[in-house]
Amino acid sequence: MTLIRSARETHAYSPGLKVKRADKIRRIRRLPILGKVLVKEGDRVDFSTIVAETMIPGEPNIIKVAAELDILEMDINDYMRMVVGDKVKKGDVIAEYNAFFGLFKKHINSPVNGIIESISPISGQVIIREEPVPLSMNAYIPGRIVQLLENEGTIIETNAAFIQGIFGIGGEAHGELRVATEDPHEILTHKLIEEDDEGKVVVGGSLVTKEAVDRALEVGVIGIVTGGITDIILEEILGYELGVAITGQEEINLTLIITEGFGDIAMNPRTLEIFKEFEGSIACINGATQIRAGVIRPEVIIPHEKFALEEVGDELSDGMTQGTSIRIIRQPYFGYLGRVVGLPVELQTVETESKVRVVEVELEDGRRVIVSRANVEIIEV
Amino acid sequence: MSSRDIIFQVDEAARSRLHRPVEEMNYILATDVGSTTTKARFFQKKEEGWRYIVSGEAPTTVEAPYEDVTMGVKNAVREVEELTGHQMLESEGGGIILPFQDNKGVDLYCTTSSAGGGLQMMVAGVIKTMTAESANRAALGAGAIVMDVIATNDGRATYSKIQRIRNLRPDMILLAGGTDGGTISHVVQLAELIKSADPKARLGVTYKLPIVYAGNKIARQYIKNLLEEPFALDIVDNLRPILEIEDIEPARRAVHELFMEHVMSHAPGYNKLMKWTEVDIMPTPAGEGMAVNLISKSFGKNTLGVGLGGATTNIYSIIRERFVRSVSANLGMSYSICNVLKETGIDNIMRWSPLELEENEVRNSLRNKMIRPTTIPETLEEMIIEHAVAREALRLGLEHHKTIATRLKGTRTVSAFERGMTSQEMIETYIDMMNIGIIAGTGGLLSHAPRRVQSLLILTDAFQPQGVTMLFQDSVFMMPHLGVLSTVYPEAAWNIFDKDCLVRLGSVIAPRGIGRETENVLNIEMEMPEGDTLKEQVKWGEVKRIKLNEKQVTDVRISPTKHFDMGEGAGKEVVTKVEGGVVGVILDGRGRPLNLPEEIKERQRKLLEWFKSLDMYPQKMLGEIL
């Protein structure tokens, strides 16, 4: 058998981020543990509709009764004043040791309100379970319930513009969109945050400054969507250095989404165009990012019925072919947009001397460049 | 060396399920579904035996919107098809064609996987330095990422342990504690702690969390009463039946079986992938570990192996036949690259670059790699930065490994102390670089380094081998593939391993000691294959490269000066054999420990001098950047 070096073009596969004016969006709303689903299939829900609820079991409190009373584990029941299932209040005596007609006395009080869950004559421990904590889950996006997940949650569907970011911090929120920069190359400074931006999602620019974030927090902005951020500004906002990219739980009072990457990088003009078109609409945003173990990218969902759904295939699944719109995501052409003009089979040597599979790209300025296939991503428009 | 000289452990049950007897096979396909990339390797039986033919790679598709690992596998295999013209995939969206017939398909398909975060485990044991430590080693040996080790005496309050267990969301728990027949109350307390914390698996609410119990056997009934209902409980032999013995094999095996039964079947697309292969899917690190073990057994030397991946750094040591694996879950070259930055600090990364770089630019560049982990450096500058991070990831990984590779508590030796290790190091680890004969590296960055000398120097700078050490590298990243293949067809695995996988980089001769500028470090006399004797002198801070080809072995007389030690004591001569490789023999006079100059300009000058001396990067390009 000989290796084939045909001139034919090959299949290429480079996942990218979705930037779509109109798409059918489905979101799974799943409780962390089993609970009760409060909606029916076909129901219409709004951002804040509670779709499911559950009771999160209370904290367990383990008390080393045998050790504290200095008794044998197997004798624990002889000293207990409570049995399994009893309700206790903080301070109640749960176990007591009496010797010499009360001369030597020790007792153990419950540290919390709760229920005696177990008394173990093996370990000598008593477990008191605190009251369960109610947890409600809202819809996050407005739309129609299309499927129920028995005792777990539901799936909501809506027609919307959909923009995936590359990285974000902060959780789910919704607010009115306001585009703060005309030019995607403009830096989003504090001067561009306005007094009446309270509750809004402010969009635009190639980079957000720390002062702009501070100003946004002061005004009560709920979200910022911008092209880039620097590592140093991110650290200043968070107050710590991020190790692995698992985010969404930060307590920073706003959600921040970057669409392009780290550094001063102009927002993709097509992305900005969509934001401009929907300025004034309500957007659902989520900064949660997880780049490992089931990737989650931050997102902006702008529900609307203005457009018919685009009858395009899923470019991401189809892979890269002639004419596919791509973005270069590594130096020396990091941030450039273009379209595929060639997918040669042969490995080619790049500056590092690595032999890699490449793609020939015509940049928007007309230049043709050859880059590694690993360093481009498909833009779904 | 022939495969007959090496002891293999064949999984006879798996072998009996194969489509065709191994002797009749001609084509084998193996994949590794990595956290970043799915790598397909195609092997063929030739006249001279089994050989590696070609590779295909594609991004792993464990994530949304694909959420089906078989897509990435098909894309990688399609690349192999395109390069060979050999059809392996069923045309109508099916899987791999098995067995080979009508010029289509392969006779065997097997795979390893670390996608979706691999196997994430929590470990619990009674005493931190005894059963908890043994349980940790068992989980790591099974290829797991250990998220936390809970011990009765780990210094944390009960409530914080409970919080930790609740937040972890592991795939599996390994519980150990007590010697057989000893007290049971402590291990039962731990079981109660786990039960009351009610940990939730990351794989969803319908997933019944597996727990392996490998503790005191007389506590089994109590453990069963406590844990059987809410969990998928599996009870195996105690991993510390008596204090002096550690028997982790039953626990390791149970972890592996539960990994297949529970974890894999819940990961996106794995149910389909499991049907494609007749051999159990193996966690990548387990496959990698088998390959490192194979090297150690083949050459009969203490070996340090490393898998430098995108998400994790796995280190394996085989010292006097004791195999230990550590995994640093958040040290890696793509997903975890910024955790390396966080752990080591930007200064420690930038110290390995001879280029004038802006700190902010480097930071942003690493962040961009973190968020787009499948990209590769295309400029020399970016590659030098990644090579710098690799050194730090490996260095930190080895530090971590030393905390796992420890003696069973209660035993002590004085030889390490005599070798100059600090008393703290002696207590913590038995890894002594002077006793390591082989260092073997695998993983994307090392295997794909454009010049082999780059991986040799990265490994040398990070691990700082002492004495005479042979360095190997996985040619195109196929150690995990060959590890899983060796479970059913070891002869083929060894054939490919020896001929196509194992690249002999060369040997590093590096004495321990610190010197001064202009001081002589050592003199060598080497009998060259052509018959002449090569004499070289190495001064303090110098690195020299001597050409000696792969599989060429020669006698060498090494005479360190009075401040330097080659393993026989300061200033003592060593006469030994040294093996060459694609890089050759490196004479490293930079001293051990290796300290880079503090002053930036001087450090950059030194690095450049070493890079030039070893022909590390394209000189012209390096000159242009500088």
mmCIF file of N, CA, C and O in Angstrom, chain A residues 1 3-4 10-11 13 32-33 57 59-60 120 122-123 125 129 152 231-232 241-243 260 262 291-293 295 297 316 329-331 351-354 356-357 372 375 377, chain B residues 44 61 63 66 75 79 82-83 85 116 163 166 185 189 192 196 200 205 222 329-330 335 339 342 360 363-364 367-369 371-372 375-376 378-380 382 386 450-451 618:
data_model
loop_
_atom_site.group_PDB
_atom_site.id
_atom_site.type_symbol
_atom_site.label_atom_id
_atom_site.label_comp_id
_atom_site.label_asym_id
_atom_site.label_seq_id
_atom_site.Cartn_x
_atom_site.Cartn_y
_atom_site.Cartn_z
ATOM 1 N N MET A 1 0.843 -1.196 0.000
ATOM 2 C CA MET A 1 0.000 0.000 0.000
ATOM 3 C C MET A 1 0.882 1.251 0.000
ATOM 4 O O MET A 1 1.851 1.336 0.722
ATOM 5 N N LEU A 3 1.108 5.597 0.112
ATOM 6 C CA LEU A 3 0.365 6.764 0.568
ATOM 7 C C LEU A 3 -0.142 7.545 -0.629
ATOM 8 O O LEU A 3 0.559 7.736 -1.603
ATOM 9 N N ILE A 4 -1.348 7.994 -0.514
ATOM 10 C CA ILE A 4 -1.924 8.761 -1.611
ATOM 11 C C ILE A 4 -1.678 10.245 -1.367
ATOM 12 O O ILE A 4 -1.925 10.758 -0.286
ATOM 13 N N THR A 10 -9.433 18.037 0.881
ATOM 14 C CA THR A 10 -9.834 17.111 1.927
ATOM 15 C C THR A 10 -10.881 17.743 2.830
ATOM 16 O O THR A 10 -11.063 18.940 2.829
ATOM 17 N N HIS A 11 -11.483 16.874 3.551
ATOM 18 C CA HIS A 11 -12.442 17.320 4.553
ATOM 19 C C HIS A 11 -11.665 18.042 5.649
ATOM 20 O O HIS A 11 -10.574 17.660 5.999
ATOM 21 N N TYR A 13 -12.156 20.212 9.461
ATOM 22 C CA TYR A 13 -13.109 20.351 10.545
ATOM 23 C C TYR A 13 -12.568 21.317 11.573
ATOM 24 O O TYR A 13 -11.521 21.096 12.141
ATOM 25 N N PRO A 32 -30.564 20.645 39.980
ATOM 26 C CA PRO A 32 -29.358 19.889 40.365
ATOM 27 C C PRO A 32 -29.698 18.536 40.991
ATOM 28 O O PRO A 32 -28.893 17.606 40.944
ATOM 29 N N ILE A 33 -30.892 18.448 41.597
ATOM 30 C CA ILE A 33 -31.368 17.147 42.095
ATOM 31 C C ILE A 33 -32.838 17.026 41.685
ATOM 32 O O ILE A 33 -33.436 18.015 41.262
ATOM 33 N N PRO A 57 -31.422 19.135 50.172
ATOM 34 C CA PRO A 57 -31.269 18.614 51.541
ATOM 35 C C PRO A 57 -30.372 19.530 52.376
ATOM 36 O O PRO A 57 -29.389 20.071 51.872
ATOM 37 N N GLU A 59 -27.776 20.851 55.342
ATOM 38 C CA GLU A 59 -26.398 20.454 55.659
ATOM 39 C C GLU A 59 -26.397 19.369 56.735
ATOM 40 O O GLU A 59 -27.137 19.474 57.716
ATOM 41 N N PRO A 60 -25.577 18.349 56.594
ATOM 42 C CA PRO A 60 -25.452 17.382 57.687
ATOM 43 C C PRO A 60 -24.450 17.891 58.727
ATOM 44 O O PRO A 60 -23.450 18.510 58.380
ATOM 45 N N SER A 120 -24.980 6.054 65.264
ATOM 46 C CA SER A 120 -24.225 4.855 64.898
ATOM 47 C C SER A 120 -23.474 4.258 66.079
ATOM 48 O O SER A 120 -22.578 4.890 66.645
ATOM 49 N N ILE A 122 -21.447 1.973 65.734
ATOM 50 C CA ILE A 122 -20.151 1.547 65.194
ATOM 51 C C ILE A 122 -19.161 2.707 65.240
ATOM 52 O O ILE A 122 -18.047 2.590 65.738
ATOM 53 N N SER A 123 -19.607 3.839 64.717
ATOM 54 C CA SER A 123 -18.699 4.986 64.659
ATOM 55 C C SER A 123 -18.832 5.878 65.891
ATOM 56 O O SER A 123 -17.973 6.709 66.156
ATOM 57 N N GLN A 125 -21.037 8.163 66.096
ATOM 58 C CA GLN A 125 -21.418 9.487 65.601
ATOM 59 C C GLN A 125 -22.933 9.648 65.507
ATOM 60 O O GLN A 125 -23.651 8.682 65.254
ATOM 61 N N ARG A 129 -29.438 16.443 60.460
ATOM 62 C CA ARG A 129 -29.614 17.067 59.142
ATOM 63 C C ARG A 129 -30.397 18.372 59.314
ATOM 64 O O ARG A 129 -31.481 18.383 59.907
ATOM 65 N N GLU A 152 -37.092 16.543 36.650
ATOM 66 C CA GLU A 152 -35.765 17.153 36.526
ATOM 67 C C GLU A 152 -35.817 18.579 36.011
ATOM 68 O O GLU A 152 -35.023 19.425 36.410
ATOM 69 N N ASP A 231 -5.482 40.142 30.268
ATOM 70 C CA ASP A 231 -5.370 39.253 31.426
ATOM 71 C C ASP A 231 -5.293 40.068 32.712
ATOM 72 O O ASP A 231 -5.884 39.710 33.733
ATOM 73 N N ILE A 232 -4.576 41.191 32.628
ATOM 74 C CA ILE A 232 -4.395 42.002 33.835
ATOM 75 C C ILE A 232 -5.715 42.636 34.276
ATOM 76 O O ILE A 232 -6.048 42.625 35.468
ATOM 77 N N GLU A 241 -6.262 35.600 40.340
ATOM 78 C CA GLU A 241 -5.814 35.117 39.034
ATOM 79 C C GLU A 241 -6.558 33.836 38.689
ATOM 80 O O GLU A 241 -6.577 32.889 39.481
ATOM 81 N N LEU A 242 -7.161 33.823 37.525
ATOM 82 C CA LEU A 242 -7.935 32.658 37.112
ATOM 83 C C LEU A 242 -6.992 31.535 36.662
ATOM 84 O O LEU A 242 -6.064 31.788 35.901
ATOM 85 N N GLY A 243 -7.231 30.315 37.148
ATOM 86 C CA GLY A 243 -6.376 29.197 36.746
ATOM 87 C C GLY A 243 -6.935 28.519 35.519
ATOM 88 O O GLY A 243 -6.485 28.742 34.410
ATOM 89 N N GLU A 260 -14.054 37.944 21.165
ATOM 90 C CA GLU A 260 -12.922 37.596 20.297
ATOM 91 C C GLU A 260 -11.761 36.925 21.032
ATOM 92 O O GLU A 260 -11.269 35.899 20.577
ATOM 93 N N PHE A 262 -8.291 37.524 24.188
ATOM 94 C CA PHE A 262 -7.545 38.369 25.134
ATOM 95 C C PHE A 262 -6.657 39.335 24.377
ATOM 96 O O PHE A 262 -5.924 38.941 23.469
ATOM 97 N N ILE A 291 -14.142 25.381 29.498
ATOM 98 C CA ILE A 291 -13.447 24.946 28.285
ATOM 99 C C ILE A 291 -13.043 23.487 28.382
ATOM 100 O O ILE A 291 -12.611 22.888 27.435
ATOM 101 N N ARG A 292 -13.222 22.899 29.533
ATOM 102 C CA ARG A 292 -12.932 21.467 29.676
ATOM 103 C C ARG A 292 -14.201 20.727 30.017
ATOM 104 O O ARG A 292 -15.121 21.301 30.561
ATOM 105 N N ALA A 293 -14.199 19.452 29.721
ATOM 106 C CA ALA A 293 -15.257 18.566 30.175
ATOM 107 C C ALA A 293 -16.645 19.071 29.792
ATOM 108 O O ALA A 293 -17.430 19.490 30.628
ATOM 109 N N VAL A 295 -17.715 21.491 26.855
ATOM 110 C CA VAL A 295 -17.493 22.937 26.727
ATOM 111 C C VAL A 295 -18.779 23.746 26.824
ATOM 112 O O VAL A 295 -19.785 23.412 26.234
ATOM 113 N N ARG A 297 -19.771 27.790 26.325
ATOM 114 C CA ARG A 297 -19.300 29.123 25.952
ATOM 115 C C ARG A 297 -20.325 30.156 26.425
ATOM 116 O O ARG A 297 -21.524 29.861 26.490
ATOM 117 N N LEU A 316 -21.170 24.293 11.173
ATOM 118 C CA LEU A 316 -20.182 23.724 12.080
ATOM 119 C C LEU A 316 -20.065 22.222 11.872
ATOM 120 O O LEU A 316 -18.986 21.659 11.867
ATOM 121 N N ILE A 329 -7.363 32.506 14.394
ATOM 122 C CA ILE A 329 -7.364 32.623 15.850
ATOM 123 C C ILE A 329 -5.976 32.444 16.466
ATOM 124 O O ILE A 329 -5.838 32.070 17.616
ATOM 125 N N ARG A 330 -4.957 32.711 15.670
ATOM 126 C CA ARG A 330 -3.601 32.606 16.219
ATOM 127 C C ARG A 330 -2.684 33.519 15.423
ATOM 128 O O ARG A 330 -2.935 33.754 14.224
ATOM 129 N N GLN A 331 -1.625 33.990 16.035
ATOM 130 C CA GLN A 331 -0.657 34.825 15.320
ATOM 131 C C GLN A 331 -0.043 34.034 14.164
ATOM 132 O O GLN A 331 -0.001 32.823 14.239
ATOM 133 N N GLU A 351 6.555 28.676 9.955
ATOM 134 C CA GLU A 351 7.767 29.331 10.474
ATOM 135 C C GLU A 351 8.473 28.531 11.569
ATOM 136 O O GLU A 351 9.691 28.524 11.678
ATOM 137 N N THR A 352 7.686 27.836 12.377
ATOM 138 C CA THR A 352 8.274 27.078 13.489
ATOM 139 C C THR A 352 8.979 25.816 13.010
ATOM 140 O O THR A 352 9.583 25.109 13.797
ATOM 141 N N GLU A 353 8.863 25.508 11.728
ATOM 142 C CA GLU A 353 9.356 24.286 11.090
ATOM 143 C C GLU A 353 8.407 23.100 11.284
ATOM 144 O O GLU A 353 8.718 21.992 10.882
ATOM 145 N N SER A 354 7.263 23.352 11.932
ATOM 146 C CA SER A 354 6.288 22.268 12.067
ATOM 147 C C SER A 354 5.663 21.998 10.719
ATOM 148 O O SER A 354 5.399 22.931 9.952
ATOM 149 N N VAL A 356 2.397 20.972 9.033
ATOM 150 C CA VAL A 356 0.991 20.948 9.445
ATOM 151 C C VAL A 356 0.073 20.950 8.230
ATOM 152 O O VAL A 356 0.467 21.312 7.126
ATOM 153 N N ARG A 357 -1.161 20.571 8.492
ATOM 154 C CA ARG A 357 -2.179 20.685 7.441
ATOM 155 C C ARG A 357 -2.635 22.136 7.427
ATOM 156 O O ARG A 357 -2.841 22.736 8.481
ATOM 157 N N SER A 372 -2.252 27.357 9.484
ATOM 158 C CA SER A 372 -2.566 26.004 9.944
ATOM 159 C C SER A 372 -4.084 25.864 10.120
ATOM 160 O O SER A 372 -4.758 26.774 10.585
ATOM 161 N N ASN A 375 -5.631 26.633 13.338
ATOM 162 C CA ASN A 375 -5.677 28.023 13.795
ATOM 163 C C ASN A 375 -6.762 28.858 13.138
ATOM 164 O O ASN A 375 -6.653 30.085 13.064
ATOM 165 N N GLU A 377 -11.214 29.196 12.796
ATOM 166 C CA GLU A 377 -12.500 28.645 13.219
ATOM 167 C C GLU A 377 -13.599 29.141 12.285
ATOM 168 O O GLU A 377 -13.516 30.244 11.744
ATOM 169 N N GLN B 44 0.160 -1.553 10.154
ATOM 170 C CA GLN B 44 0.034 -2.618 9.157
ATOM 171 C C GLN B 44 1.129 -3.665 9.371
ATOM 172 O O GLN B 44 2.261 -3.320 9.730
ATOM 173 N N THR B 61 -14.721 15.909 19.826
ATOM 174 C CA THR B 61 -16.075 16.469 19.727
ATOM 175 C C THR B 61 -16.943 16.057 20.917
ATOM 176 O O THR B 61 -18.083 15.643 20.753
ATOM 177 N N GLU B 63 -17.762 18.139 23.142
ATOM 178 C CA GLU B 63 -18.461 19.338 23.567
ATOM 179 C C GLU B 63 -19.659 19.668 22.677
ATOM 180 O O GLU B 63 -19.767 19.173 21.562
ATOM 181 N N TYR B 66 -21.638 19.382 19.268
ATOM 182 C CA TYR B 66 -21.547 18.019 18.724
ATOM 183 C C TYR B 66 -21.927 16.966 19.769
ATOM 184 O O TYR B 66 -22.740 16.102 19.510
ATOM 185 N N ASN B 75 -13.655 11.870 12.021
ATOM 186 C CA ASN B 75 -12.869 12.894 11.320
ATOM 187 C C ASN B 75 -11.387 12.527 11.297
ATOM 188 O O ASN B 75 -10.707 12.714 10.293
ATOM 189 N N GLU B 79 -9.131 11.267 7.935
ATOM 190 C CA GLU B 79 -7.836 11.809 7.511
ATOM 191 C C GLU B 79 -6.890 10.645 7.155
ATOM 192 O O GLU B 79 -6.151 10.722 6.180
ATOM 193 N N GLU B 82 -7.885 9.372 3.827
ATOM 194 C CA GLU B 82 -7.457 10.259 2.735
ATOM 195 C C GLU B 82 -5.977 10.079 2.430
ATOM 196 O O GLU B 82 -5.555 10.120 1.287
ATOM 197 N N LEU B 83 -5.198 9.872 3.464
ATOM 198 C CA LEU B 83 -3.764 9.745 3.267
ATOM 199 C C LEU B 83 -3.345 8.385 2.730
ATOM 200 O O LEU B 83 -2.291 8.241 2.131
ATOM 201 N N GLY B 85 -5.783 6.006 1.225
ATOM 202 C CA GLY B 85 -6.691 5.447 0.241
ATOM 203 C C GLY B 85 -7.320 4.147 0.706
ATOM 204 O O GLY B 85 -7.926 3.416 -0.071
ATOM 205 N N GLY B 116 -13.553 14.875 27.923
ATOM 206 C CA GLY B 116 -14.597 15.197 28.893
ATOM 207 C C GLY B 116 -14.083 15.219 30.305
ATOM 208 O O GLY B 116 -14.825 15.028 31.266
ATOM 209 N N GLN B 163 -18.609 20.033 52.923
ATOM 210 C CA GLN B 163 -18.777 21.038 51.864
ATOM 211 C C GLN B 163 -17.978 20.650 50.625
ATOM 212 O O GLN B 163 -18.443 20.760 49.503
ATOM 213 N N ARG B 166 -19.536 17.801 48.751
ATOM 214 C CA ARG B 166 -20.752 18.242 48.054
ATOM 215 C C ARG B 166 -20.420 19.034 46.795
ATOM 216 O O ARG B 166 -21.156 18.995 45.824
ATOM 217 N N SER B 185 -14.158 1.639 63.522
ATOM 218 C CA SER B 185 -14.968 2.847 63.726
ATOM 219 C C SER B 185 -14.540 4.003 62.816
ATOM 220 O O SER B 185 -15.374 4.749 62.317
ATOM 221 N N GLN B 189 -16.850 5.906 60.164
ATOM 222 C CA GLN B 189 -17.077 7.363 60.290
ATOM 223 C C GLN B 189 -16.926 8.044 58.933
ATOM 224 O O GLN B 189 -17.704 8.919 58.566
ATOM 225 N N GLU B 192 -19.883 7.328 56.824
ATOM 226 C CA GLU B 192 -21.024 8.156 57.246
ATOM 227 C C GLU B 192 -20.874 9.579 56.725
ATOM 228 O O GLU B 192 -21.850 10.222 56.321
ATOM 229 N N SER B 196 -23.605 11.199 54.327
ATOM 230 C CA SER B 196 -24.351 12.390 54.749
ATOM 231 C C SER B 196 -24.101 13.560 53.804
ATOM 232 O O SER B 196 -24.974 14.391 53.584
ATOM 233 N N LYS B 200 -23.051 14.518 44.570
ATOM 234 C CA LYS B 200 -23.752 14.370 43.286
ATOM 235 C C LYS B 200 -22.706 14.193 42.190
ATOM 236 O O LYS B 200 -21.698 14.883 42.168
ATOM 237 N N VAL B 205 -28.332 13.617 37.326
ATOM 238 C CA VAL B 205 -29.051 13.142 38.505
ATOM 239 C C VAL B 205 -29.414 11.667 38.421
ATOM 240 O O VAL B 205 -29.696 11.037 39.423
ATOM 241 N N TYR B 222 -20.849 -3.308 57.535
ATOM 242 C CA TYR B 222 -21.314 -1.972 57.950
ATOM 243 C C TYR B 222 -21.280 -1.006 56.767
ATOM 244 O O TYR B 222 -22.164 -0.175 56.588
ATOM 245 N N ALA B 329 -3.773 17.491 37.659
ATOM 246 C CA ALA B 329 -4.988 17.679 36.865
ATOM 247 C C ALA B 329 -5.034 19.020 36.154
ATOM 248 O O ALA B 329 -5.652 19.145 35.117
ATOM 249 N N ASN B 330 -4.399 20.008 36.698
ATOM 250 C CA ASN B 330 -4.513 21.335 36.093
ATOM 251 C C ASN B 330 -3.184 21.893 35.620
ATOM 252 O O ASN B 330 -2.973 23.101 35.628
ATOM 253 N N TYR B 335 -5.835 23.580 27.746
ATOM 254 C CA TYR B 335 -6.878 23.958 28.698
ATOM 255 C C TYR B 335 -6.281 24.523 29.984
ATOM 256 O O TYR B 335 -6.792 25.477 30.558
ATOM 257 N N ASN B 339 -3.232 27.746 34.253
ATOM 258 C CA ASN B 339 -3.012 27.292 35.617
ATOM 259 C C ASN B 339 -1.525 27.094 35.871
ATOM 260 O O ASN B 339 -1.050 27.284 36.989
ATOM 261 N N LYS B 342 -0.457 30.486 36.599
ATOM 262 C CA LYS B 342 -0.858 30.872 37.954
ATOM 263 C C LYS B 342 0.048 30.218 39.001
ATOM 264 O O LYS B 342 0.460 30.861 39.962
ATOM 265 N N ASN B 360 2.739 41.562 29.338
ATOM 266 C CA ASN B 360 1.301 41.561 29.052
ATOM 267 C C ASN B 360 0.968 40.745 27.803
ATOM 268 O O ASN B 360 -0.052 40.061 27.755
ATOM 269 N N ARG B 363 1.117 37.085 28.688
ATOM 270 C CA ARG B 363 -0.074 36.710 29.465
ATOM 271 C C ARG B 363 -1.291 36.549 28.550
ATOM 272 O O ARG B 363 -2.020 35.560 28.628
ATOM 273 N N ASN B 364 -1.492 37.544 27.682
ATOM 274 C CA ASN B 364 -2.650 37.478 26.785
ATOM 275 C C ASN B 364 -2.539 36.308 25.821
ATOM 276 O O ASN B 364 -3.532 35.642 25.514
ATOM 277 N N ARG B 367 -3.549 33.250 27.658
ATOM 278 C CA ARG B 367 -5.016 33.236 27.845
ATOM 279 C C ARG B 367 -5.713 32.832 26.546
ATOM 280 O O ARG B 367 -6.714 32.123 26.559
ATOM 281 N N ASN B 368 -5.187 33.313 25.438
ATOM 282 C CA ASN B 368 -5.810 32.959 24.157
ATOM 283 C C ASN B 368 -5.653 31.478 23.852
ATOM 284 O O ASN B 368 -6.534 30.863 23.265
ATOM 285 N N LYS B 369 -4.551 30.908 24.282
ATOM 286 C CA LYS B 369 -4.375 29.457 24.124
ATOM 287 C C LYS B 369 -5.381 28.724 25.017
ATOM 288 O O LYS B 369 -5.938 27.703 24.638
ATOM 289 N N ILE B 371 -8.366 29.692 25.907
ATOM 290 C CA ILE B 371 -9.753 29.713 25.420
ATOM 291 C C ILE B 371 -9.906 29.067 24.049
ATOM 292 O O ILE B 371 -11.004 28.712 23.661
ATOM 293 N N ARG B 372 -8.790 28.924 23.333
ATOM 294 C CA ARG B 372 -8.840 28.213 22.039
ATOM 295 C C ARG B 372 -7.748 27.138 22.084
ATOM 296 O O ARG B 372 -6.698 27.249 21.451
ATOM 297 N N THR B 375 -5.459 25.362 19.096
ATOM 298 C CA THR B 375 -4.557 26.072 18.185
ATOM 299 C C THR B 375 -3.107 25.670 18.438
ATOM 300 O O THR B 375 -2.764 25.178 19.520
ATOM 301 N N ILE B 376 -2.261 25.905 17.417
ATOM 302 C CA ILE B 376 -0.830 25.575 17.569
ATOM 303 C C ILE B 376 0.015 26.801 17.209
ATOM 304 O O ILE B 376 -0.411 27.616 16.391
ATOM 305 N N GLU B 378 2.390 29.217 15.383
ATOM 306 C CA GLU B 378 2.884 29.290 13.991
ATOM 307 C C GLU B 378 4.090 30.195 13.885
ATOM 308 O O GLU B 378 4.745 30.230 12.854
ATOM 309 N N THR B 379 4.357 30.981 14.928
ATOM 310 C CA THR B 379 5.544 31.833 14.890
ATOM 311 C C THR B 379 6.549 31.283 15.898
ATOM 312 O O THR B 379 6.170 30.651 16.899
ATOM 313 N N LEU B 380 7.821 31.546 15.628
ATOM 314 C CA LEU B 380 8.878 31.040 16.507
ATOM 315 C C LEU B 380 8.712 31.605 17.920
ATOM 316 O O LEU B 380 8.893 30.899 18.916
ATOM 317 N N GLU B 382 5.987 32.486 19.506
ATOM 318 C CA GLU B 382 4.921 31.807 20.263
ATOM 319 C C GLU B 382 5.347 30.388 20.650
ATOM 320 O O GLU B 382 4.965 29.894 21.702
ATOM 321 N N GLU B 386 5.582 28.674 24.420
ATOM 322 C CA GLU B 386 4.979 27.386 24.815
ATOM 323 C C GLU B 386 6.030 26.422 25.359
ATOM 324 O O GLU B 386 5.770 25.671 26.303
ATOM 325 N N PRO B 450 9.143 20.450 16.416
ATOM 326 C CA PRO B 450 9.728 20.299 15.071
ATOM 327 C C PRO B 450 11.146 19.739 15.088
ATOM 328 O O PRO B 450 11.557 19.053 14.160
ATOM 329 N N ARG B 451 11.931 20.065 16.113
ATOM 330 C CA ARG B 451 13.270 19.483 16.229
ATOM 331 C C ARG B 451 13.307 18.632 17.501
ATOM 332 O O ARG B 451 12.879 19.096 18.566
ATOM 333 N N PRO B 618 15.700 27.459 14.487
ATOM 334 C CA PRO B 618 16.325 27.958 13.251
ATOM 335 C C PRO B 618 17.113 29.235 13.536
ATOM 336 O O PRO B 618 16.537 30.235 13.987
#
